[in-house]
Short mmCIF file of C-alpha atoms and ligand atoms in Angstrom, two decimals:
data_model
loop_
_atom_site.label_atom_id
_atom_site.label_comp_id
_atom_site.label_asym_id
_atom_site.label_seq_id
_atom_site.Cartn_x
_atom_site.Cartn_y
_atom_site.Cartn_z
CA UNK A 7 1.14 118.69 43.05
CA UNK A 8 0.72 115.29 42.44
CA UNK A 9 -2.81 113.22 43.38
CA UNK A 10 -3.05 108.92 44.25
CA UNK A 11 -6.24 107.74 42.85
CA UNK A 12 -7.15 104.46 44.41
CA UNK A 13 -10.25 101.99 42.69
CA UNK A 14 -10.76 100.58 46.49
CA UNK A 15 -11.84 96.78 47.51
CA UNK A 16 -9.00 94.98 46.04
CA UNK A 17 -8.07 92.53 48.41
CA UNK A 18 -3.88 92.26 48.10
CA UNK A 19 -1.29 89.85 48.31
CA UNK A 20 2.22 88.97 47.86
CA UNK A 21 4.98 90.60 48.91
CA UNK A 22 6.14 93.87 49.88
CA UNK A 23 10.08 94.61 50.74
CA UNK A 24 10.50 97.96 53.27
CA UNK A 25 13.27 100.79 52.17
CA UNK A 26 15.58 102.20 54.33
CA UNK A 27 14.61 104.40 56.55
CA UNK A 28 13.96 107.93 56.03
CA UNK A 29 14.33 108.65 59.33
CA UNK A 30 17.58 107.74 59.60
CA UNK A 31 18.72 108.51 56.14
CA UNK A 32 17.88 112.27 56.85
CA UNK A 33 20.44 112.57 59.59
CA UNK A 34 23.25 110.05 58.08
CA UNK A 35 23.05 112.21 54.90
CA UNK A 36 24.02 116.03 56.60
CA UNK A 37 26.21 113.50 59.20
CA UNK A 38 28.43 113.21 56.04
CA UNK A 39 29.58 116.84 56.54
CA UNK A 40 31.54 115.44 59.49
CA UNK A 41 33.56 113.59 58.44
CA UNK A 42 37.37 114.32 56.39
CA UNK A 43 36.60 111.73 53.55
CA UNK A 44 34.39 110.41 51.26
CA UNK A 45 31.57 108.40 53.00
CA UNK A 46 29.52 105.73 51.08
CA UNK A 47 25.62 105.00 52.65
CA UNK A 48 23.94 102.02 52.10
CA UNK A 49 20.14 101.41 51.68
CA UNK A 50 19.37 104.69 51.31
CA UNK A 51 15.73 105.13 50.31
CA UNK A 52 14.76 107.09 46.97
CA UNK A 53 12.19 109.79 48.19
CA UNK A 54 12.03 113.51 48.15
CA UNK A 55 12.86 114.25 51.74
CA UNK A 56 16.38 112.45 51.03
CA UNK A 57 16.59 115.08 47.06
CA UNK A 58 16.24 117.57 49.52
CA UNK A 59 18.87 117.11 51.29
CA UNK A 60 21.15 116.54 47.99
CA UNK A 61 19.99 119.67 47.24
CA UNK A 62 21.67 121.22 50.22
CA UNK A 63 24.50 119.79 49.87
CA UNK A 64 24.98 120.54 45.92
CA UNK A 65 24.00 123.99 47.17
CA UNK A 66 27.20 123.71 49.98
CA UNK A 67 29.52 122.62 47.28
CA UNK A 68 29.62 118.91 48.80
CA UNK A 69 30.64 116.12 45.85
CA UNK A 70 27.44 113.81 46.02
CA UNK A 71 27.05 110.87 43.49
CA UNK A 72 23.82 108.40 43.92
CA UNK A 73 24.00 105.17 42.34
CA UNK A 74 21.17 102.61 41.57
CA UNK A 75 21.70 100.24 44.07
CA UNK A 76 21.19 102.45 46.59
CA UNK A 77 24.02 103.62 47.41
CA UNK A 78 25.33 107.47 47.89
CA UNK A 79 28.84 108.50 47.75
CA UNK A 80 29.28 111.99 49.56
CA UNK A 81 32.76 113.81 49.75
CA UNK A 82 32.65 117.70 51.95
CA UNK A 83 36.58 117.96 51.41
CA UNK A 84 35.03 120.76 48.79
CA UNK A 85 32.37 122.29 50.98
CA UNK A 86 31.49 125.79 51.23
CA UNK A 87 29.83 126.84 54.44
CA UNK A 88 26.92 129.03 52.89
CA UNK A 89 24.00 130.35 54.31
CA UNK A 90 21.12 127.68 53.61
CA UNK A 91 18.00 130.00 52.77
CA UNK A 92 14.43 129.24 53.17
CA UNK A 93 14.17 128.03 49.69
CA UNK A 94 15.91 124.98 50.65
CA UNK A 95 15.86 124.64 54.38
CA UNK A 96 11.59 124.89 54.44
CA UNK A 97 11.60 121.60 52.46
CA UNK A 98 11.74 119.53 55.22
CA UNK A 99 12.23 119.27 59.27
CA UNK A 100 15.19 117.05 59.04
CA UNK A 101 17.25 120.33 56.92
CA UNK A 102 17.95 121.42 61.07
CA UNK A 103 20.84 118.66 61.02
CA UNK A 104 22.44 121.42 59.00
CA UNK A 105 22.62 122.95 61.94
CA UNK A 106 24.72 120.27 64.13
CA UNK A 107 26.94 119.19 61.33
CA UNK A 108 28.29 122.62 60.07
CA UNK A 109 28.83 124.20 63.85
CA UNK A 110 30.36 120.51 64.44
CA UNK A 111 32.69 120.75 61.59
CA UNK A 112 33.39 124.44 60.92
CA UNK A 113 32.11 125.75 64.13
CA UNK A 114 29.54 128.05 62.49
CA UNK A 115 26.28 127.45 60.73
CA UNK A 116 23.92 130.00 59.18
CA UNK A 117 20.42 128.75 58.04
CA UNK A 118 16.66 129.07 58.10
CA UNK A 119 14.10 127.75 60.69
CA UNK A 120 13.06 124.18 59.13
CA UNK A 121 10.36 123.06 57.63
CA UNK A 122 8.28 119.92 57.69
CA UNK A 123 4.50 118.23 58.13
CA UNK A 124 2.57 120.97 60.22
CA UNK A 125 1.54 118.61 63.23
CA UNK A 126 2.43 120.90 65.83
CA UNK A 127 4.14 123.73 67.00
CA UNK A 128 7.93 122.00 66.91
CA UNK A 129 10.35 124.13 68.18
CA UNK A 130 13.62 123.83 68.01
CA UNK A 131 14.47 125.11 71.31
CA UNK A 132 16.02 121.88 73.04
CA UNK A 133 18.76 121.84 69.82
CA UNK A 134 19.62 125.33 70.46
CA UNK A 135 19.90 125.02 74.36
CA UNK A 136 22.16 121.75 73.84
CA UNK A 137 24.36 124.00 70.97
CA UNK A 138 24.65 127.10 73.53
CA UNK A 139 25.58 124.26 76.67
CA UNK A 140 28.40 123.57 74.26
CA UNK A 141 29.87 126.84 73.86
CA UNK A 142 28.13 128.25 70.43
CA UNK A 143 26.22 131.09 70.39
CA UNK A 144 22.99 132.12 68.85
CA UNK A 145 21.82 134.78 66.63
CA UNK A 146 17.95 135.13 65.79
CA UNK A 147 17.00 137.57 63.41
CA UNK A 148 13.36 136.42 62.13
CA UNK A 149 13.11 133.06 60.66
CA UNK A 150 17.02 133.21 60.31
CA UNK A 151 19.97 131.46 62.60
CA UNK A 152 23.38 132.53 63.05
CA UNK A 153 25.00 129.81 65.08
CA UNK A 154 28.58 129.82 66.20
CA UNK A 155 31.50 128.86 68.43
CA UNK A 156 35.26 130.11 68.68
CA UNK A 157 35.38 126.52 70.18
CA UNK A 158 33.25 123.67 71.25
CA UNK A 159 33.64 122.25 74.62
CA UNK A 160 31.77 119.04 75.84
CA UNK A 161 29.28 119.58 78.26
CA UNK A 162 26.87 117.65 80.31
CA UNK A 163 23.40 118.35 78.91
CA UNK A 164 19.68 117.38 80.22
CA UNK A 165 16.70 117.03 77.44
CA UNK A 166 13.50 118.36 78.79
CA UNK A 167 12.42 116.24 77.06
CA UNK A 168 13.64 113.12 74.86
CA UNK A 169 13.39 114.54 71.23
CA UNK A 170 14.88 112.76 68.16
CA UNK A 171 16.27 115.78 66.99
CA UNK A 172 18.06 117.41 69.37
CA UNK A 173 19.37 114.25 70.37
CA UNK A 174 21.00 113.81 66.99
CA UNK A 175 22.14 117.45 66.50
CA UNK A 176 23.33 117.54 69.39
CA UNK A 177 25.65 114.57 69.32
CA UNK A 178 26.72 116.16 65.87
CA UNK A 179 28.24 118.98 67.45
CA UNK A 180 29.48 116.96 69.88
CA UNK A 181 31.31 114.54 68.13
CA UNK A 182 34.55 116.69 67.23
CA UNK A 183 33.98 119.09 70.54
CA UNK A 184 36.87 118.97 72.38
CA UNK A 185 36.43 116.86 75.60
CA UNK A 186 33.17 114.93 77.12
CA UNK A 187 29.93 115.70 76.10
CA UNK A 188 26.74 113.52 78.04
CA UNK A 189 23.23 113.77 76.74
CA UNK A 190 20.77 112.77 79.65
CA UNK A 191 17.28 111.84 78.90
CA UNK A 192 18.39 111.15 75.15
CA UNK A 193 16.07 109.80 72.75
CA UNK A 194 16.13 105.92 72.62
CA UNK A 195 14.70 105.77 69.04
CA UNK A 196 16.10 103.09 66.56
CA UNK A 197 17.35 105.62 64.12
CA UNK A 198 19.56 107.50 67.46
CA UNK A 199 21.51 104.00 67.65
CA UNK A 200 22.13 103.98 63.54
CA UNK A 201 23.56 107.52 63.62
CA UNK A 202 25.72 106.73 66.49
CA UNK A 203 27.43 103.46 64.75
CA UNK A 204 27.99 105.61 61.65
CA UNK A 205 29.94 108.32 63.43
CA UNK A 206 31.45 105.59 65.41
CA UNK A 207 32.50 103.90 62.13
CA UNK A 208 33.75 107.28 61.29
CA UNK A 209 35.86 106.94 64.25
CA UNK A 210 34.00 108.74 66.90
CA UNK A 211 33.60 107.69 70.06
CA UNK A 212 30.03 107.85 71.46
CA UNK A 213 28.67 104.78 73.88
CA UNK A 214 25.31 104.57 75.36
CA UNK A 215 22.90 105.17 72.03
CA UNK A 216 19.73 103.31 72.56
CA UNK A 217 19.72 104.15 76.24
CA UNK A 218 18.91 107.63 77.99
CA UNK A 219 22.41 108.44 78.55
CA UNK A 220 25.23 108.88 75.71
CA UNK A 221 28.31 109.80 76.41
CA UNK A 222 30.40 111.71 73.30
CA UNK A 223 34.20 111.97 73.72
CA UNK A 224 35.19 114.31 71.38
CA UNK A 225 38.04 113.47 68.48
CA UNK A 226 39.42 115.71 66.04
CA UNK A 227 39.70 113.58 62.92
CA UNK A 228 36.53 111.40 61.19
CA UNK A 229 37.80 109.21 58.26
CA UNK A 230 35.70 107.71 55.48
CA UNK A 231 33.12 104.78 56.30
CA UNK A 232 30.40 102.47 54.45
CA UNK A 233 27.42 102.51 56.27
CA UNK A 234 23.70 100.95 55.95
CA UNK A 235 20.51 102.68 56.64
CA UNK A 236 18.53 100.25 58.66
CA UNK A 237 14.88 99.35 57.52
CA UNK A 238 12.20 101.72 57.69
CA UNK A 239 10.04 100.54 61.08
CA UNK A 240 7.39 103.57 59.94
CA UNK A 241 7.02 102.10 56.09
CA UNK A 242 7.13 98.78 57.41
CA UNK A 243 4.32 99.63 60.14
CA UNK A 244 2.09 100.85 57.17
CA UNK A 245 2.34 97.77 55.15
CA UNK A 246 1.61 95.35 57.70
CA UNK A 247 -1.52 98.27 58.79
CA UNK A 248 -2.45 97.99 54.96
CA UNK A 249 -2.16 94.26 55.08
CA UNK A 250 -4.54 93.73 58.10
CA UNK A 251 -7.17 96.53 56.39
CA UNK A 252 -6.86 94.37 53.06
CA UNK A 253 -4.97 91.72 52.02
CA UNK A 254 -5.55 87.63 51.87
CA UNK A 255 -1.73 87.07 52.54
CA UNK A 256 0.78 90.19 52.48
CA UNK A 257 4.58 89.83 53.70
CA UNK A 258 6.59 92.42 54.67
CA UNK A 259 10.12 92.36 54.26
CA UNK A 260 13.17 93.45 55.37
CA UNK A 261 11.81 94.58 59.00
CA UNK A 262 13.33 94.59 62.53
CA UNK A 263 10.62 92.80 64.65
CA UNK A 264 11.89 94.48 68.28
CA UNK A 265 11.43 97.74 66.17
CA UNK A 266 7.88 97.10 65.58
CA UNK A 267 7.29 95.43 68.89
CA UNK A 268 4.10 98.29 69.93
CA UNK A 269 2.64 98.01 66.46
CA UNK A 270 2.99 94.64 66.43
CA UNK A 271 1.10 93.76 70.20
CA UNK A 272 -1.10 96.42 69.33
CA UNK A 273 -2.24 94.39 65.61
CA UNK A 274 -2.87 91.17 67.74
CA UNK A 275 -5.17 92.37 69.85
CA UNK A 276 -7.14 93.84 67.48
CA UNK A 277 -7.54 90.41 65.99
CA UNK A 278 -5.10 91.19 63.26
CA UNK A 279 -3.86 87.55 62.27
CA UNK A 280 0.25 88.03 61.74
CA UNK A 281 2.87 85.97 62.26
CA UNK A 282 6.35 88.02 62.87
CA UNK A 283 9.46 85.71 61.73
CA UNK A 284 13.13 87.00 62.01
CA UNK A 285 13.18 89.98 59.56
CA UNK A 286 9.64 90.01 57.88
CA UNK A 287 6.25 89.75 59.10
CA UNK A 288 3.38 87.95 57.15
CA UNK A 289 -0.60 89.39 57.65
CA UNK A 290 -3.05 87.20 56.53
CA UNK A 291 -6.84 88.08 56.11
CA UNK A 292 -7.91 89.81 59.19
CA UNK A 293 -11.73 89.65 60.40
CA UNK A 294 -13.86 90.49 62.83
CA UNK A 295 -11.03 93.20 64.38
CA UNK A 296 -11.80 94.75 67.41
CA UNK A 297 -11.49 98.14 68.86
CA UNK A 298 -8.27 99.28 70.92
CA UNK A 299 -6.32 101.93 72.58
CA UNK A 300 -3.02 103.51 71.91
CA UNK A 301 -1.43 106.31 73.59
CA UNK A 302 1.48 107.31 71.40
CA UNK A 303 4.85 107.56 73.16
CA UNK A 304 8.84 108.17 72.78
CA UNK A 305 10.67 104.60 71.59
CA UNK A 306 9.63 102.13 72.41
CA UNK A 307 6.20 103.40 72.96
CA UNK A 308 3.67 103.43 70.13
CA UNK A 309 5.27 105.43 67.78
CA UNK A 310 3.14 108.63 66.89
CA UNK A 311 4.21 108.93 63.06
CA UNK A 312 2.28 105.60 63.32
CA UNK A 313 -1.26 106.69 65.14
CA UNK A 314 -2.68 108.08 62.15
CA UNK A 315 -1.93 105.51 59.76
CA UNK A 316 -3.69 102.71 62.41
CA UNK A 317 -6.53 105.60 63.01
CA UNK A 318 -8.05 104.36 59.20
CA UNK A 319 -7.92 100.54 60.57
CA UNK A 320 -9.56 101.08 63.50
CA UNK A 321 -12.83 101.84 61.97
CA UNK A 322 -12.80 98.33 60.47
CA UNK A 323 -12.64 97.51 64.47
CA UNK A 324 -16.05 96.49 66.02
CA UNK A 325 -16.85 99.10 69.07
CA UNK A 326 -14.65 102.58 70.19
CA UNK A 327 -11.06 103.03 69.27
CA UNK A 328 -9.08 105.31 71.33
CA UNK A 329 -6.12 107.33 70.32
CA UNK A 330 -4.14 109.61 73.10
CA UNK A 331 -1.78 111.81 71.17
CA UNK A 332 1.14 112.52 73.14
CA UNK A 333 4.09 113.56 71.14
CA UNK A 334 2.53 116.58 68.45
CA UNK A 335 -0.30 118.78 69.07
CA UNK A 336 -1.89 118.79 66.03
CA UNK A 337 -1.42 115.13 64.75
CA UNK A 338 -5.26 114.20 63.75
CA UNK A 339 -6.55 116.22 60.95
CA UNK A 340 -6.05 113.08 58.78
CA UNK A 341 -9.49 112.26 60.88
CA UNK A 342 -11.52 115.21 59.26
CA UNK A 343 -10.08 113.47 55.71
CA UNK A 344 -11.12 110.34 57.28
CA UNK A 345 -14.99 111.86 58.35
CA UNK A 346 -15.98 113.03 54.46
CA UNK A 347 -15.03 108.76 53.44
CA UNK A 348 -17.72 108.12 56.08
CA UNK A 349 -15.29 107.59 59.49
CA UNK A 350 -17.14 108.24 62.58
CA UNK A 351 -14.80 109.98 64.48
CA UNK A 352 -14.68 112.66 67.53
CA UNK A 353 -11.83 114.34 68.35
CA UNK A 354 -11.34 116.20 71.98
CA UNK A 355 -8.13 118.06 72.18
CA UNK A 356 -5.41 115.33 72.31
CA UNK A 357 -7.77 112.65 72.18
CA UNK A 358 -9.51 110.92 69.39
CA UNK A 359 -12.19 108.44 69.37
CA UNK A 360 -13.51 106.10 66.54
CA UNK A 361 -16.60 103.70 65.98
CA UNK A 362 -16.37 101.19 63.94
CA UNK A 363 -17.14 99.06 62.12
CA UNK A 364 -17.82 101.73 59.25
CA UNK A 365 -17.45 101.48 55.53
CA UNK A 366 -15.51 103.49 54.02
CA UNK A 367 -16.96 105.50 50.88
CA UNK A 368 -14.34 106.57 48.17
CA UNK A 369 -14.28 110.51 47.67
CA UNK A 370 -12.12 113.58 46.93
CA UNK A 371 -9.02 114.28 50.02
CA UNK A 372 -6.35 116.35 51.22
CA UNK A 373 -2.62 115.05 52.78
CA UNK A 374 -2.10 117.09 55.43
CA UNK A 375 0.77 115.99 56.83
CA UNK A 376 3.17 112.87 54.82
CA UNK A 377 1.48 109.93 57.74
CA UNK A 378 -2.24 111.29 57.47
CA UNK A 379 -1.62 110.93 53.75
CA UNK A 380 -0.48 107.00 54.16
CA UNK A 381 -3.41 106.88 56.27
CA UNK A 382 -5.59 108.10 53.39
CA UNK A 383 -3.72 105.66 50.98
CA UNK A 384 -5.30 102.97 53.36
CA UNK A 385 -8.55 104.44 53.57
CA UNK A 386 -8.63 104.27 49.77
CA UNK A 387 -7.26 100.58 49.69
CA UNK A 388 -10.15 99.98 51.87
CA UNK A 389 -13.25 102.15 50.30
CA UNK A 390 -15.78 101.60 47.78
CA UNK A 391 -15.42 103.48 44.49
CA UNK A 392 -12.86 105.65 43.80
CA UNK A 393 -10.55 107.91 46.44
CA UNK A 394 -8.87 110.59 44.82
CA UNK A 395 -5.83 111.76 47.47
CA UNK A 396 -4.88 115.36 46.64
CA UNK A 397 -1.34 116.50 47.92
CA UNK A 398 -0.31 113.29 47.66
CA UNK A 399 3.54 114.73 46.78
CA UNK A 400 3.34 114.76 50.90
CA UNK A 401 3.32 110.74 51.14
CA UNK A 402 6.35 111.01 48.71
CA UNK A 403 8.92 112.31 51.08
CA UNK A 404 8.53 109.25 52.69
CA UNK A 405 7.56 106.43 51.00
CA UNK A 406 9.55 105.22 48.46
CA UNK A 407 7.76 103.37 45.61
CA UNK A 408 4.76 103.38 47.24
CA UNK A 409 2.58 103.37 44.35
CA UNK A 410 4.28 100.95 42.43
CA UNK A 411 5.31 98.80 45.61
CA UNK A 412 1.48 98.53 46.41
CA UNK A 413 0.13 97.64 42.77
CA UNK A 414 2.48 95.12 42.78
CA UNK A 415 0.16 93.21 44.96
CA UNK A 416 -2.67 94.10 43.39
CA UNK A 417 -4.17 97.23 44.59
CA UNK A 418 -5.52 99.73 41.67
CA UNK A 419 -3.64 102.58 42.48
CA UNK A 420 -1.87 105.38 40.35
CA UNK A 421 0.08 108.46 40.53
CA UNK A 422 -1.07 111.58 38.79
C1 UD1 B 518 11.43 113.16 65.12
C2 UD1 B 518 10.70 111.96 63.79
C3 UD1 B 518 9.21 112.26 63.34
C4 UD1 B 518 8.75 111.74 64.67
C5 UD1 B 518 8.85 111.94 65.98
C6 UD1 B 518 8.90 111.67 66.97
C7 UD1 B 518 12.79 113.27 62.01
C8 UD1 B 518 13.05 113.65 60.88
N1 UD1 B 518 11.30 113.40 62.06
O1 UD1 B 518 10.96 114.39 64.81
O2 UD1 B 518 9.11 111.65 61.91
O3 UD1 B 518 7.31 111.66 64.50
O4 UD1 B 518 10.82 112.23 66.07
O5 UD1 B 518 9.33 110.41 66.64
O6 UD1 B 518 13.11 112.28 62.65
N2 UD1 B 518 10.25 119.44 70.68
C9 UD1 B 518 10.75 120.81 71.62
N3 UD1 B 518 11.66 121.51 71.40
C10 UD1 B 518 12.68 120.68 70.49
C11 UD1 B 518 12.44 119.82 69.77
C12 UD1 B 518 11.32 118.78 69.83
O7 UD1 B 518 9.38 121.25 72.19
O8 UD1 B 518 13.89 121.51 71.13
C13 UD1 B 518 8.92 118.79 71.10
C14 UD1 B 518 8.41 118.70 70.11
O9 UD1 B 518 7.59 119.72 69.42
C15 UD1 B 518 7.63 117.85 70.11
C16 UD1 B 518 8.37 116.34 70.88
O10 UD1 B 518 9.20 117.63 71.55
O11 UD1 B 518 6.19 117.78 71.09
C17 UD1 B 518 9.38 115.42 70.07
O12 UD1 B 518 9.91 116.01 68.83
P1 UD1 B 518 11.05 114.96 68.69
O13 UD1 B 518 11.35 114.25 69.10
O14 UD1 B 518 11.90 116.10 68.04
O15 UD1 B 518 10.73 115.40 66.43
P2 UD1 B 518 10.85 115.62 65.30
O16 UD1 B 518 12.76 115.24 65.32
O17 UD1 B 518 10.68 116.99 64.98
#
């Protein structure tokens, strides 16, 4: 396991360019299976979650080649539909996308329950109910799932919760099914639009992605395509928060401002000096930050993935900030680590209260999950003295070159 070591208190200045979105890439890569030809993905982030998916594709005997320019070529002509065992599936949450992709293409998938950050129970019942509605049967033995269908037929599916993973997985299973599928109460996250555009580029017939009603007319064949991964809105948001916490002038490049509206409004409410341009944001030294209340919600609400990062900035706002976490049950573990650095925090069920302004002091902390780890990086950059973040591999799952990017703008940060 790696550690990230930060000598805090440096004022950052310069430009950071955001990479391709993890949560798009991790769906686009398994979906290459659905294609009958070779696909090219551009702007694929170089992160360990992508490597883990590449390993699964290699295990399935797909052709895969990564170029230095961030392009990934995937050819699924040679695929053998083998069981995806624990060692491969548990490495990340998004391994669940192989369920929809293999079912959609081969009408069968055998794999272990996915892994991922421990931020709640994270069941996959909505995915499975969707597969069943399309005609699949599911055999569950311990952690192992066998999902198969003689035939997949379009159906009307209502999601009890607008789940990102379930929406995408059902699209995968439905894209080559016979007839029309409607997903009602679908998730509307930008990554879903990115995935639907990709499938349409291959010849799928999907409309309504980005709204709560997605229509998928099944097709028989999907052809090769070139597709670009959208910029990572969570990575962008993380660097904006870092800019607010400790920069004199930080420009965050390659953003889609519409994807960051809820965060940018919250930052302005806190008193952050942020200027948003067409595809970048400039954050200048922000003093006299104020406390705010944040409620996480499905897109376009405030993303749960950024509340843990914003929590660190809240320690620098005067007054009591509040977070109401609505998506996951166990997403405040970062606060116990922040406490070790001097933060004044209180957790009460799905709510957390953070009192500021507090001086944070460097110490040894533990990244309990990916975004918790990102929040600790922000804390380490602000803190007096040295912060050692243990279990930093979790951070590398979702942030391409985070140490190099931060060092280039003046941070004293190393990976060991
Ligand atoms: C995805 C993102 C994650 C983000 C989350 C919410 C990926 C790989 N991960 O996770 O970074 O934090 O969206 O924006 O894209 N649920 C069920 N049953 C299901 C599926 C979900 O009860 O079958 C619940 C979950 O436990 C959770 C909520 O629905 O409470 C939202 O989950 P979902 O949107 O599915 O998140 P993920 O796809 O796991």
